[in-house]
C-alpha cells in the first residue's frame, strides 16, 4: 500500500493531456480511466486530447472521440408544418461519419440498440436523416433525450467495430476518447453499456494488421503477410460511479491507469490522484451514493452489488481475503454475509433492474449502517464544493 497519495498537478490543460498521452505511449498503458465530477471540464479535456493529436500530426486527427460534441452532430427536424414526420438529421461534414453510407452499419447499430432499448430506426442515406418507430403503427416518432443518446452511442460503437476491423476509412484512428457515454441515461443501461464497452476496448487493444513488406525475390509476394500489433488505446472519463466501477472491474487485468481528475477551486490547475495502489476514490464516491440512496432515494437490487464491491475493496486494503472480514463480529454478521452473497449474485443484475422489496431495503440499510459505524468513513476534500451561483460557468 502506498504511504502517500500520488497527486500530480498540472498548471494547464495541455500539460494534463501530455501526461495522459505519455501514459498511453511511454507508459505502455492500454487504457487511462478518469473519474471526475461534473464541472471539472471533462469534455474540454477530451477536445484538448484530440487537438494535441492534430498539432502533432500537422493537422491530421488521430483520435475518434465520443462526448457532448458527438451528440451535437445530430439535430431534430420536428416537422412543425405537418407534425407527422419527425427526423433526426446527421451532420455529414464531420470526420465521424466519413464513409458511413458505404459501411452498412445498420445491422450492428441495431445489434447494440436491441440490448438497451425497444424502438427501431431507419436511415435515409439520401437525406442523411434517421426516423424512429415502435412497431409498424408508430412511425416517425420523437424519442426521448435518453433514447436519442443511447442511439448515438450505438452508432459510435458500430463505427468503433469498423475501426478495429482496420477499414481504410478510419485508418487515422490511433486513440479512442470516451467521455461520459451515459450522461443522459438512467441506471437501467449503465452496467450494460460499461460491460459492452469494456469488451470492445479489449478487442481494440489486441488489434493486429498485416505487416507492410517489399518482396525481394520471386514468390515472396505470394506469402501471407505477418500480422503485427496495431493496438488502439483509449481514455475513458466519467462522473458515474456505477459505470466507472464496472469499467474498472472489467479492465483490471489489462495495463491501465486509474485517476481521480479534479480542478481545484474551478481554476486553471488540474490534479490527477492515482488510485492504483490506494483505496479507490471512486469507491468513496460510491459509498456516498449508496448512503444517499439509503437515506432518501430509491434502492435497487444492484445496490447490493455496489455495497459488496466496496466491502471487497475495504477488505483488500486491510489485507483480508474476503469481504466478510468487514462485518465479522457484528451481531448479525452471518445474516449480512448470506444476504450479500445471495443478493449480489449474478452478472450485473442491472440488465433488468428492479426496486428492492421492503424487507431487503431494511436489510440493506442495516448492513450499510453497521459498516459505516465500524469504519467511520470521512468524506475528504476530494469532493468538489458546488461553484457559487453568481460566478458559475458551465463547463463543456
JSON list of N, CA and C in Angstrom, two decimals, residues 230-296:
[
{"chain": "A", "resi": 230, "resn": "UNK", "atom": "N", "xyz": [-1.16, -3.68, -33.75]},
{"chain": "A", "resi": 230, "resn": "UNK", "atom": "CA", "xyz": [-1.61, -2.33, -34.13]},
{"chain": "A", "resi": 230, "resn": "UNK", "atom": "C", "xyz": [-2.71, -1.90, -33.16]},
{"chain": "A", "resi": 231, "resn": "UNK", "atom": "N", "xyz": [-2.35, -1.80, -31.88]},
{"chain": "A", "resi": 231, "resn": "UNK", "atom": "CA", "xyz": [-3.39, -1.54, -30.87]},
{"chain": "A", "resi": 231, "resn": "UNK", "atom": "C", "xyz": [-3.99, -0.14, -30.98]},
{"chain": "A", "resi": 232, "resn": "UNK", "atom": "N", "xyz": [-5.24, -0.05, -30.62]},
{"chain": "A", "resi": 232, "resn": "UNK", "atom": "CA", "xyz": [-5.90, 1.25, -30.44]},
{"chain": "A", "resi": 232, "resn": "UNK", "atom": "C", "xyz": [-6.09, 1.43, -28.94]},
{"chain": "A", "resi": 233, "resn": "UNK", "atom": "N", "xyz": [-5.53, 2.51, -28.41]},
{"chain": "A", "resi": 233, "resn": "UNK", "atom": "CA", "xyz": [-5.59, 2.75, -26.97]},
{"chain": "A", "resi": 233, "resn": "UNK", "atom": "C", "xyz": [-6.71, 3.73, -26.66]},
{"chain": "A", "resi": 234, "resn": "UNK", "atom": "N", "xyz": [-7.09, 3.81, -25.39]},
{"chain": "A", "resi": 234, "resn": "UNK", "atom": "CA", "xyz": [-8.29, 4.57, -25.07]},
{"chain": "A", "resi": 234, "resn": "UNK", "atom": "C", "xyz": [-8.19, 5.29, -23.74]},
{"chain": "A", "resi": 235, "resn": "UNK", "atom": "N", "xyz": [-8.88, 6.43, -23.67]},
{"chain": "A", "resi": 235, "resn": "UNK", "atom": "CA", "xyz": [-9.12, 7.16, -22.43]},
{"chain": "A", "resi": 235, "resn": "UNK", "atom": "C", "xyz": [-10.62, 7.16, -22.19]},
{"chain": "A", "resi": 236, "resn": "UNK", "atom": "N", "xyz": [-11.03, 6.83, -20.98]},
{"chain": "A", "resi": 236, "resn": "UNK", "atom": "CA", "xyz": [-12.44, 6.85, -20.61]},
{"chain": "A", "resi": 236, "resn": "UNK", "atom": "C", "xyz": [-12.60, 7.74, -19.40]},
{"chain": "A", "resi": 237, "resn": "UNK", "atom": "N", "xyz": [-13.48, 8.72, -19.48]},
{"chain": "A", "resi": 237, "resn": "UNK", "atom": "CA", "xyz": [-13.75, 9.60, -18.34]},
{"chain": "A", "resi": 237, "resn": "UNK", "atom": "C", "xyz": [-15.23, 9.56, -18.01]},
{"chain": "A", "resi": 238, "resn": "UNK", "atom": "N", "xyz": [-15.55, 9.63, -16.72]},
{"chain": "A", "resi": 238, "resn": "UNK", "atom": "CA", "xyz": [-16.96, 9.57, -16.33]},
{"chain": "A", "resi": 238, "resn": "UNK", "atom": "C", "xyz": [-17.14, 10.13, -14.92]},
{"chain": "A", "resi": 239, "resn": "UNK", "atom": "N", "xyz": [-18.35, 10.63, -14.66]},
{"chain": "A", "resi": 239, "resn": "UNK", "atom": "CA", "xyz": [-18.73, 11.04, -13.31]},
{"chain": "A", "resi": 239, "resn": "UNK", "atom": "C", "xyz": [-19.66, 10.01, -12.68]},
{"chain": "A", "resi": 240, "resn": "UNK", "atom": "N", "xyz": [-20.00, 8.98, -13.43]},
{"chain": "A", "resi": 240, "resn": "UNK", "atom": "CA", "xyz": [-20.99, 7.99, -12.99]},
{"chain": "A", "resi": 240, "resn": "UNK", "atom": "C", "xyz": [-20.27, 6.85, -12.28]},
{"chain": "A", "resi": 241, "resn": "UNK", "atom": "N", "xyz": [-20.42, 6.76, -10.96]},
{"chain": "A", "resi": 241, "resn": "UNK", "atom": "CA", "xyz": [-19.63, 5.81, -10.18]},
{"chain": "A", "resi": 241, "resn": "UNK", "atom": "C", "xyz": [-19.94, 4.37, -10.53]},
{"chain": "A", "resi": 242, "resn": "UNK", "atom": "N", "xyz": [-21.19, 4.05, -10.80]},
{"chain": "A", "resi": 242, "resn": "UNK", "atom": "CA", "xyz": [-21.54, 2.67, -11.14]},
{"chain": "A", "resi": 242, "resn": "UNK", "atom": "C", "xyz": [-20.91, 2.28, -12.47]},
{"chain": "A", "resi": 243, "resn": "UNK", "atom": "N", "xyz": [-21.06, 3.11, -13.48]},
{"chain": "A", "resi": 243, "resn": "UNK", "atom": "CA", "xyz": [-20.45, 2.87, -14.78]},
{"chain": "A", "resi": 243, "resn": "UNK", "atom": "C", "xyz": [-18.93, 2.74, -14.64]},
{"chain": "A", "resi": 244, "resn": "UNK", "atom": "N", "xyz": [-18.31, 3.66, -13.92]},
{"chain": "A", "resi": 244, "resn": "UNK", "atom": "CA", "xyz": [-16.86, 3.66, -13.76]},
{"chain": "A", "resi": 244, "resn": "UNK", "atom": "C", "xyz": [-16.39, 2.40, -13.04]},
{"chain": "A", "resi": 245, "resn": "UNK", "atom": "N", "xyz": [-17.13, 1.98, -12.03]},
{"chain": "A", "resi": 245, "resn": "UNK", "atom": "CA", "xyz": [-16.77, 0.79, -11.28]},
{"chain": "A", "resi": 245, "resn": "UNK", "atom": "C", "xyz": [-16.76, -0.45, -12.17]},
{"chain": "A", "resi": 246, "resn": "UNK", "atom": "N", "xyz": [-17.76, -0.58, -13.02]},
{"chain": "A", "resi": 246, "resn": "UNK", "atom": "CA", "xyz": [-17.84, -1.74, -13.90]},
{"chain": "A", "resi": 246, "resn": "UNK", "atom": "C", "xyz": [-16.69, -1.73, -14.91]},
{"chain": "A", "resi": 247, "resn": "UNK", "atom": "N", "xyz": [-16.41, -0.57, -15.51]},
{"chain": "A", "resi": 247, "resn": "UNK", "atom": "CA", "xyz": [-15.30, -0.49, -16.46]},
{"chain": "A", "resi": 247, "resn": "UNK", "atom": "C", "xyz": [-13.99, -0.88, -15.79]},
{"chain": "A", "resi": 248, "resn": "UNK", "atom": "N", "xyz": [-13.76, -0.37, -14.57]},
{"chain": "A", "resi": 248, "resn": "UNK", "atom": "CA", "xyz": [-12.54, -0.72, -13.84]},
{"chain": "A", "resi": 248, "resn": "UNK", "atom": "C", "xyz": [-12.45, -2.22, -13.59]},
{"chain": "A", "resi": 249, "resn": "UNK", "atom": "N", "xyz": [-13.55, -2.81, -13.16]},
{"chain": "A", "resi": 249, "resn": "UNK", "atom": "CA", "xyz": [-13.55, -4.25, -12.89]},
{"chain": "A", "resi": 249, "resn": "UNK", "atom": "C", "xyz": [-13.31, -5.06, -14.15]},
{"chain": "A", "resi": 250, "resn": "UNK", "atom": "N", "xyz": [-13.92, -4.65, -15.25]},
{"chain": "A", "resi": 250, "resn": "UNK", "atom": "CA", "xyz": [-13.80, -5.39, -16.49]},
{"chain": "A", "resi": 250, "resn": "UNK", "atom": "C", "xyz": [-12.38, -5.31, -17.07]},
{"chain": "A", "resi": 251, "resn": "UNK", "atom": "N", "xyz": [-11.70, -4.18, -16.85]},
{"chain": "A", "resi": 251, "resn": "UNK", "atom": "CA", "xyz": [-10.37, -3.97, -17.45]},
{"chain": "A", "resi": 251, "resn": "UNK", "atom": "C", "xyz": [-9.23, -4.15, -16.46]},
{"chain": "A", "resi": 252, "resn": "UNK", "atom": "N", "xyz": [-9.51, -4.70, -15.29]},
{"chain": "A", "resi": 252, "resn": "UNK", "atom": "CA", "xyz": [-8.50, -4.75, -14.24]},
{"chain": "A", "resi": 252, "resn": "UNK", "atom": "C", "xyz": [-7.30, -5.63, -14.59]},
{"chain": "A", "resi": 253, "resn": "UNK", "atom": "N", "xyz": [-7.46, -6.57, -15.52]},
{"chain": "A", "resi": 253, "resn": "UNK", "atom": "CA", "xyz": [-6.35, -7.43, -15.90]},
{"chain": "A", "resi": 253, "resn": "UNK", "atom": "C", "xyz": [-5.51, -6.85, -17.03]},
{"chain": "A", "resi": 254, "resn": "UNK", "atom": "N", "xyz": [-5.94, -5.73, -17.58]},
{"chain": "A", "resi": 254, "resn": "UNK", "atom": "CA", "xyz": [-5.21, -5.08, -18.67]},
{"chain": "A", "resi": 254, "resn": "UNK", "atom": "C", "xyz": [-4.35, -3.94, -18.12]},
{"chain": "A", "resi": 255, "resn": "UNK", "atom": "N", "xyz": [-3.33, -3.55, -18.87]},
{"chain": "A", "resi": 255, "resn": "UNK", "atom": "CA", "xyz": [-2.46, -2.45, -18.45]},
{"chain": "A", "resi": 255, "resn": "UNK", "atom": "C", "xyz": [-3.25, -1.15, -18.49]},
{"chain": "A", "resi": 256, "resn": "UNK", "atom": "N", "xyz": [-3.39, -0.51, -17.34]},
{"chain": "A", "resi": 256, "resn": "UNK", "atom": "CA", "xyz": [-4.19, 0.71, -17.29]},
{"chain": "A", "resi": 256, "resn": "UNK", "atom": "C", "xyz": [-3.79, 1.57, -16.11]},
{"chain": "A", "resi": 257, "resn": "UNK", "atom": "N", "xyz": [-4.18, 2.83, -16.17]},
{"chain": "A", "resi": 257, "resn": "UNK", "atom": "CA", "xyz": [-4.03, 3.77, -15.07]},
{"chain": "A", "resi": 257, "resn": "UNK", "atom": "C", "xyz": [-5.40, 4.29, -14.67]},
{"chain": "A", "resi": 258, "resn": "UNK", "atom": "N", "xyz": [-5.60, 4.43, -13.36]},
{"chain": "A", "resi": 258, "resn": "UNK", "atom": "CA", "xyz": [-6.86, 4.99, -12.84]},
{"chain": "A", "resi": 258, "resn": "UNK", "atom": "C", "xyz": [-6.54, 6.27, -12.08]},
{"chain": "A", "resi": 259, "resn": "UNK", "atom": "N", "xyz": [-7.29, 7.31, -12.38]},
{"chain": "A", "resi": 259, "resn": "UNK", "atom": "CA", "xyz": [-7.07, 8.60, -11.72]},
{"chain": "A", "resi": 259, "resn": "UNK", "atom": "C", "xyz": [-8.39, 9.22, -11.29]},
{"chain": "A", "resi": 260, "resn": "UNK", "atom": "N", "xyz": [-8.32, 10.01, -10.23]},
{"chain": "A", "resi": 260, "resn": "UNK", "atom": "CA", "xyz": [-9.37, 10.96, -9.92]},
{"chain": "A", "resi": 260, "resn": "UNK", "atom": "C", "xyz": [-8.92, 12.30, -10.48]},
{"chain": "A", "resi": 261, "resn": "UNK", "atom": "N", "xyz": [-9.68, 12.84, -11.41]},
{"chain": "A", "resi": 261, "resn": "UNK", "atom": "CA", "xyz": [-9.36, 14.12, -12.04]},
{"chain": "A", "resi": 261, "resn": "UNK", "atom": "C", "xyz": [-10.13, 15.24, -11.33]},
{"chain": "A", "resi": 262, "resn": "UNK", "atom": "N", "xyz": [-9.40, 16.29, -10.94]},
{"chain": "A", "resi": 262, "resn": "UNK", "atom": "CA", "xyz": [-10.03, 17.42, -10.27]},
{"chain": "A", "resi": 262, "resn": "UNK", "atom": "C", "xyz": [-9.52, 18.74, -10.82]},
{"chain": "A", "resi": 263, "resn": "UNK", "atom": "N", "xyz": [-10.32, 19.77, -10.61]},
{"chain": "A", "resi": 263, "resn": "UNK", "atom": "CA", "xyz": [-9.91, 21.14, -10.95]},
{"chain": "A", "resi": 263, "resn": "UNK", "atom": "C", "xyz": [-10.19, 21.99, -9.71]},
{"chain": "A", "resi": 264, "resn": "UNK", "atom": "N", "xyz": [-9.19, 22.09, -8.80]},
{"chain": "A", "resi": 264, "resn": "UNK", "atom": "CA", "xyz": [-9.41, 22.78, -7.52]},
{"chain": "A", "resi": 264, "resn": "UNK", "atom": "C", "xyz": [-9.89, 24.22, -7.71]},
{"chain": "A", "resi": 265, "resn": "UNK", "atom": "N", "xyz": [-10.90, 24.57, -6.92]},
{"chain": "A", "resi": 265, "resn": "UNK", "atom": "CA", "xyz": [-11.43, 25.94, -6.92]},
{"chain": "A", "resi": 265, "resn": "UNK", "atom": "C", "xyz": [-11.87, 26.40, -8.31]},
{"chain": "A", "resi": 266, "resn": "UNK", "atom": "N", "xyz": [-12.14, 25.43, -9.19]},
{"chain": "A", "resi": 266, "resn": "UNK", "atom": "CA", "xyz": [-12.58, 25.75, -10.56]},
{"chain": "A", "resi": 266, "resn": "UNK", "atom": "C", "xyz": [-11.59, 26.64, -11.30]},
{"chain": "A", "resi": 267, "resn": "UNK", "atom": "N", "xyz": [-10.31, 26.51, -10.96]},
{"chain": "A", "resi": 267, "resn": "UNK", "atom": "CA", "xyz": [-9.29, 27.33, -11.59]},
{"chain": "A", "resi": 267, "resn": "UNK", "atom": "C", "xyz": [-8.71, 26.67, -12.82]},
{"chain": "A", "resi": 268, "resn": "UNK", "atom": "N", "xyz": [-7.50, 27.07, -13.19]},
{"chain": "A", "resi": 268, "resn": "UNK", "atom": "CA", "xyz": [-6.85, 26.53, -14.39]},
{"chain": "A", "resi": 268, "resn": "UNK", "atom": "C", "xyz": [-5.95, 25.35, -14.06]},
{"chain": "A", "resi": 269, "resn": "UNK", "atom": "N", "xyz": [-5.73, 25.09, -12.78]},
{"chain": "A", "resi": 269, "resn": "UNK", "atom": "CA", "xyz": [-4.89, 23.97, -12.36]},
{"chain": "A", "resi": 269, "resn": "UNK", "atom": "C", "xyz": [-5.72, 22.69, -12.29]},
{"chain": "A", "resi": 270, "resn": "UNK", "atom": "N", "xyz": [-5.11, 21.60, -12.75]},
{"chain": "A", "resi": 270, "resn": "UNK", "atom": "CA", "xyz": [-5.75, 20.28, -12.69]},
{"chain": "A", "resi": 270, "resn": "UNK", "atom": "C", "xyz": [-4.89, 19.35, -11.84]},
{"chain": "A", "resi": 271, "resn": "UNK", "atom": "N", "xyz": [-5.54, 18.41, -11.18]},
{"chain": "A", "resi": 271, "resn": "UNK", "atom": "CA", "xyz": [-4.81, 17.39, -10.43]},
{"chain": "A", "resi": 271, "resn": "UNK", "atom": "C", "xyz": [-5.29, 16.01, -10.83]},
{"chain": "A", "resi": 272, "resn": "UNK", "atom": "N", "xyz": [-4.35, 15.08, -10.84]},
{"chain": "A", "resi": 272, "resn": "UNK", "atom": "CA", "xyz": [-4.64, 13.67, -11.03]},
{"chain": "A", "resi": 272, "resn": "UNK", "atom": "C", "xyz": [-4.21, 12.94, -9.77]},
{"chain": "A", "resi": 273, "resn": "UNK", "atom": "N", "xyz": [-5.14, 12.26, -9.13]},
{"chain": "A", "resi": 273, "resn": "UNK", "atom": "CA", "xyz": [-4.81, 11.46, -7.96]},
{"chain": "A", "resi": 273, "resn": "UNK", "atom": "C", "xyz": [-4.83, 10.00, -8.39]},
{"chain": "A", "resi": 274, "resn": "UNK", "atom": "N", "xyz": [-3.65, 9.38, -8.37]},
{"chain": "A", "resi": 274, "resn": "UNK", "atom": "CA", "xyz": [-3.56, 7.98, -8.78]},
{"chain": "A", "resi": 274, "resn": "UNK", "atom": "C", "xyz": [-4.27, 7.10, -7.77]},
{"chain": "A", "resi": 275, "resn": "UNK", "atom": "N", "xyz": [-5.02, 6.14, -8.25]},
{"chain": "A", "resi": 275, "resn": "UNK", "atom": "CA", "xyz": [-5.76, 5.25, -7.36]},
{"chain": "A", "resi": 275, "resn": "UNK", "atom": "C", "xyz": [-5.39, 3.80, -7.61]},
{"chain": "A", "resi": 276, "resn": "UNK", "atom": "N", "xyz": [-4.17, 3.55, -8.09]},
{"chain": "A", "resi": 276, "resn": "UNK", "atom": "CA", "xyz": [-3.77, 2.19, -8.43]},
{"chain": "A", "resi": 276, "resn": "UNK", "atom": "C", "xyz": [-3.48, 1.34, -7.20]},
{"chain": "A", "resi": 277, "resn": "UNK", "atom": "N", "xyz": [-2.80, 1.90, -6.20]},
{"chain": "A", "resi": 277, "resn": "UNK", "atom": "CA", "xyz": [-2.42, 1.10, -5.05]},
{"chain": "A", "resi": 277, "resn": "UNK", "atom": "C", "xyz": [-2.92, 1.71, -3.74]},
{"chain": "A", "resi": 278, "resn": "UNK", "atom": "N", "xyz": [-3.93, 2.55, -3.81]},
{"chain": "A", "resi": 278, "resn": "UNK", "atom": "CA", "xyz": [-4.56, 3.13, -2.64]},
{"chain": "A", "resi": 278, "resn": "UNK", "atom": "C", "xyz": [-6.06, 2.90, -2.74]},
{"chain": "A", "resi": 279, "resn": "UNK", "atom": "N", "xyz": [-6.80, 3.09, -1.66]},
{"chain": "A", "resi": 279, "resn": "UNK", "atom": "CA", "xyz": [-8.26, 2.91, -1.77]},
{"chain": "A", "resi": 279, "resn": "UNK", "atom": "C", "xyz": [-8.82, 3.79, -2.88]},
{"chain": "A", "resi": 280, "resn": "UNK", "atom": "N", "xyz": [-9.61, 3.21, -3.73]},
{"chain": "A", "resi": 280, "resn": "UNK", "atom": "CA", "xyz": [-10.11, 3.94, -4.89]},
{"chain": "A", "resi": 280, "resn": "UNK", "atom": "C", "xyz": [-11.03, 5.08, -4.45]},
{"chain": "A", "resi": 281, "resn": "UNK", "atom": "N", "xyz": [-10.74, 6.27, -4.92]},
{"chain": "A", "resi": 281, "resn": "UNK", "atom": "CA", "xyz": [-11.57, 7.42, -4.56]},
{"chain": "A", "resi": 281, "resn": "UNK", "atom": "C", "xyz": [-12.98, 7.25, -5.11]},
{"chain": "A", "resi": 282, "resn": "UNK", "atom": "N", "xyz": [-13.10, 6.57, -6.25]},
{"chain": "A", "resi": 282, "resn": "UNK", "atom": "CA", "xyz": [-14.45, 6.43, -6.79]},
{"chain": "A", "resi": 282, "resn": "UNK", "atom": "C", "xyz": [-15.29, 5.51, -5.92]},
{"chain": "A", "resi": 283, "resn": "UNK", "atom": "N", "xyz": [-14.63, 4.64, -5.14]},
{"chain": "A", "resi": 283, "resn": "UNK", "atom": "CA", "xyz": [-15.38, 3.81, -4.22]},
{"chain": "A", "resi": 283, "resn": "UNK", "atom": "C", "xyz": [-15.89, 4.62, -3.03]},
{"chain": "A", "resi": 284, "resn": "UNK", "atom": "N", "xyz": [-15.14, 5.64, -2.62]},
{"chain": "A", "resi": 284, "resn": "UNK", "atom": "CA", "xyz": [-15.65, 6.55, -1.60]},
{"chain": "A", "resi": 284, "resn": "UNK", "atom": "C", "xyz": [-16.88, 7.27, -2.13]},
{"chain": "A", "resi": 285, "resn": "UNK", "atom": "N", "xyz": [-16.81, 7.66, -3.39]},
{"chain": "A", "resi": 285, "resn": "UNK", "atom": "CA", "xyz": [-17.96, 8.31, -4.01]},
{"chain": "A", "resi": 285, "resn": "UNK", "atom": "C", "xyz": [-19.15, 7.35, -4.10]},
{"chain": "A", "resi": 286, "resn": "UNK", "atom": "N", "xyz": [-18.88, 6.10, -4.43]},
{"chain": "A", "resi": 286, "resn": "UNK", "atom": "CA", "xyz": [-19.94, 5.10, -4.48]},
{"chain": "A", "resi": 286, "resn": "UNK", "atom": "C", "xyz": [-20.60, 4.96, -3.11]},
{"chain": "A", "resi": 287, "resn": "UNK", "atom": "N", "xyz": [-19.77, 4.97, -2.07]},
{"chain": "A", "resi": 287, "resn": "UNK", "atom": "CA", "xyz": [-20.29, 4.84, -0.72]},
{"chain": "A", "resi": 287, "resn": "UNK", "atom": "C", "xyz": [-21.23, 6.00, -0.39]},
{"chain": "A", "resi": 288, "resn": "UNK", "atom": "N", "xyz": [-20.82, 7.20, -0.79]},
{"chain": "A", "resi": 288, "resn": "UNK", "atom": "CA", "xyz": [-21.69, 8.37, -0.58]},
{"chain": "A", "resi": 288, "resn": "UNK", "atom": "C", "xyz": [-22.99, 8.23, -1.36]},
{"chain": "A", "resi": 289, "resn": "UNK", "atom": "N", "xyz": [-22.90, 7.68, -2.56]},
{"chain": "A", "resi": 289, "resn": "UNK", "atom": "CA", "xyz": [-24.10, 7.48, -3.38]},
{"chain": "A", "resi": 289, "resn": "UNK", "atom": "C", "xyz": [-25.04, 6.47, -2.74]},
{"chain": "A", "resi": 290, "resn": "UNK", "atom": "N", "xyz": [-24.47, 5.40, -2.17]},
{"chain": "A", "resi": 290, "resn": "UNK", "atom": "CA", "xyz": [-25.30, 4.40, -1.50]},
{"chain": "A", "resi": 290, "resn": "UNK", "atom": "C", "xyz": [-25.96, 4.99, -0.26]},
{"chain": "A", "resi": 291, "resn": "UNK", "atom": "N", "xyz": [-25.21, 5.80, 0.47]},
{"chain": "A", "resi": 291, "resn": "UNK", "atom": "CA", "xyz": [-25.77, 6.43, 1.66]},
{"chain": "A", "resi": 291, "resn": "UNK", "atom": "C", "xyz": [-26.93, 7.35, 1.29]},
{"chain": "A", "resi": 292, "resn": "UNK", "atom": "N", "xyz": [-26.77, 8.08, 0.20]},
{"chain": "A", "resi": 292, "resn": "UNK", "atom": "CA", "xyz": [-27.83, 8.98, -0.25]},
{"chain": "A", "resi": 292, "resn": "UNK", "atom": "C", "xyz": [-29.07, 8.19, -0.65]},
{"chain": "A", "resi": 293, "resn": "UNK", "atom": "N", "xyz": [-28.87, 7.09, -1.40]},
{"chain": "A", "resi": 293, "resn": "UNK", "atom": "CA", "xyz": [-30.00, 6.25, -1.81]},
{"chain": "A", "resi": 293, "resn": "UNK", "atom": "C", "xyz": [-30.67, 5.62, -0.60]},
{"chain": "A", "resi": 294, "resn": "UNK", "atom": "N", "xyz": [-29.87, 5.22, 0.38]},
{"chain": "A", "resi": 294, "resn": "UNK", "atom": "CA", "xyz": [-30.41, 4.58, 1.57]},
{"chain": "A", "resi": 294, "resn": "UNK", "atom": "C", "xyz": [-31.25, 5.54, 2.40]},
{"chain": "A", "resi": 295, "resn": "UNK", "atom": "N", "xyz": [-30.82, 6.79, 2.44]},
{"chain": "A", "resi": 295, "resn": "UNK", "atom": "CA", "xyz": [-31.49, 7.77, 3.30]},
{"chain": "A", "resi": 295, "resn": "UNK", "atom": "C", "xyz": [-32.75, 8.36, 2.68]},
{"chain": "A", "resi": 296, "resn": "UNK", "atom": "N", "xyz": [-32.80, 8.42, 1.36]},
{"chain": "A", "resi": 296, "resn": "UNK", "atom": "CA", "xyz": [-33.98, 9.05, 0.80]},
{"chain": "A", "resi": 296, "resn": "UNK", "atom": "C", "xyz": [-34.29, 8.70, -0.64]}
]
